[in-house]
């Protein structure tokens, strides 16, 4: 399988070229093995993008959106950092094939 074109930060140039296989390859670049918990957040982000046509613009808003969609246990920074190390919104969006969140460093 060929990974679609990505920019210098690893984000897909076209969000619609994403597939679960592409997600696994991008995650492997970050040494992340995707579990059901990861997929739950990835699918949430893909749906968020379809509805709003943007990625959650910051980590804080990412955590808040997850909390509203799921619950307090999953909508907290520690849980999301364990799944998506570094900057969770940025890492999760990259794996989900979405554009880079605008306010993430």
Coordinates of C-alpha atoms in Angstrom, one line a residue:
X1 CA 0.0 0.0 0.0
X2 CA 1.2 3.5 -0.8
X3 CA 0.7 6.2 1.8
X4 CA -0.9 9.3 0.3
X5 CA 1.1 12.5 0.1
X6 CA 1.9 14.0 3.5
X7 CA 3.4 17.4 4.4
X8 CA 6.7 17.9 6.4
X9 CA 4.8 17.3 9.7
X10 CA 3.2 14.1 8.5
X11 CA -0.3 15.4 7.9
X12 CA -2.1 14.1 4.8
X13 CA -2.3 16.7 2.0
X14 CA -5.9 15.5 1.3
X15 CA -8.0 14.3 4.2
X16 CA -10.2 12.2 1.9
X17 CA -7.3 9.9 0.9
X18 CA -7.3 8.5 4.4
X19 CA -8.1 4.9 5.3
X20 CA -7.7 2.7 8.3
X21 CA -4.6 1.2 6.8
X22 CA -3.1 4.7 6.3
X23 CA -3.9 5.4 10.0
X24 CA -2.0 2.3 11.1
X25 CA 1.0 3.4 9.0
X26 CA 1.0 6.9 10.3
X27 CA 0.6 5.6 13.9
X28 CA 3.5 3.2 13.4
X29 CA 5.7 6.2 12.5
X30 CA 4.9 7.5 16.0
X31 CA 5.4 4.0 17.6
X32 CA 1.7 3.8 18.4
X33 CA -0.2 0.5 18.1
X34 CA -3.8 1.4 17.6
X35 CA -6.3 -0.2 20.0
X36 CA -10.1 0.1 20.2
X37 CA -9.7 3.1 22.4
X38 CA -7.6 4.9 19.7
X39 CA -10.1 4.0 17.0
X40 CA -13.0 5.4 19.1
X41 CA -11.2 8.8 19.2
X42 CA -10.1 8.6 15.5
X43 CA -13.7 7.9 14.4
X44 CA -15.0 10.7 16.6
X45 CA -12.4 13.1 15.0
X46 CA -13.3 12.0 11.4
X47 CA -17.0 12.7 12.2
X48 CA -16.2 16.0 13.8
X49 CA -14.3 17.0 10.7
X50 CA -17.2 16.0 8.4
X51 CA -19.6 18.1 10.5
X52 CA -17.5 21.2 11.1
X53 CA -14.9 21.0 8.2
X54 CA -12.1 21.7 10.6
X55 CA -10.0 19.8 13.1
X56 CA -10.5 20.8 16.8
X57 CA -8.4 24.0 16.8
X58 CA -6.6 23.4 20.1
X59 CA -5.8 20.7 22.7
X60 CA -8.2 22.3 25.1
X61 CA -11.1 22.3 22.7
X62 CA -10.2 18.7 21.6
X63 CA -10.4 17.5 25.2
X64 CA -13.7 19.4 25.7
X65 CA -15.2 17.9 22.5
X66 CA -14.2 14.4 23.6
X67 CA -15.7 15.0 27.1
X68 CA -19.0 16.2 25.6
X69 CA -19.1 13.3 23.1
X70 CA -18.1 10.5 25.6
X71 CA -17.6 11.2 29.3
X72 CA -15.2 12.7 31.8
X73 CA -13.0 9.6 31.9
X74 CA -12.2 9.9 28.2
X75 CA -12.4 13.6 27.9
X76 CA -9.4 14.5 30.0
X77 CA -5.9 15.4 28.9
X78 CA -4.1 12.5 30.8
X79 CA -6.2 9.8 29.0
X80 CA -5.7 11.4 25.6
X81 CA -2.0 11.9 26.2
X82 CA -1.7 8.2 27.0
X83 CA -3.3 7.4 23.7
X84 CA -1.7 10.1 21.6
X85 CA 1.6 11.2 23.1
X86 CA 3.0 14.7 22.7
X87 CA 0.3 17.0 21.7
X88 CA -2.8 14.8 21.7
X89 CA -4.9 16.9 19.3
X90 CA -2.0 17.2 16.8
X91 CA -1.1 13.5 17.0
X92 CA -4.7 12.2 16.9
X93 CA -5.5 14.5 13.9
X94 CA -2.5 13.4 12.0
X95 CA -3.4 9.7 12.5
X96 CA -7.0 10.4 11.7
X97 CA -5.8 12.0 8.4
X98 CA -7.1 15.4 9.3
X99 CA -5.5 18.9 8.8
X100 CA -3.2 20.1 11.5
X101 CA -5.1 21.8 14.3
X102 CA -4.6 25.6 13.9
X103 CA -3.5 26.4 17.5
X104 CA -1.3 23.4 18.2
X105 CA 2.4 24.0 18.4

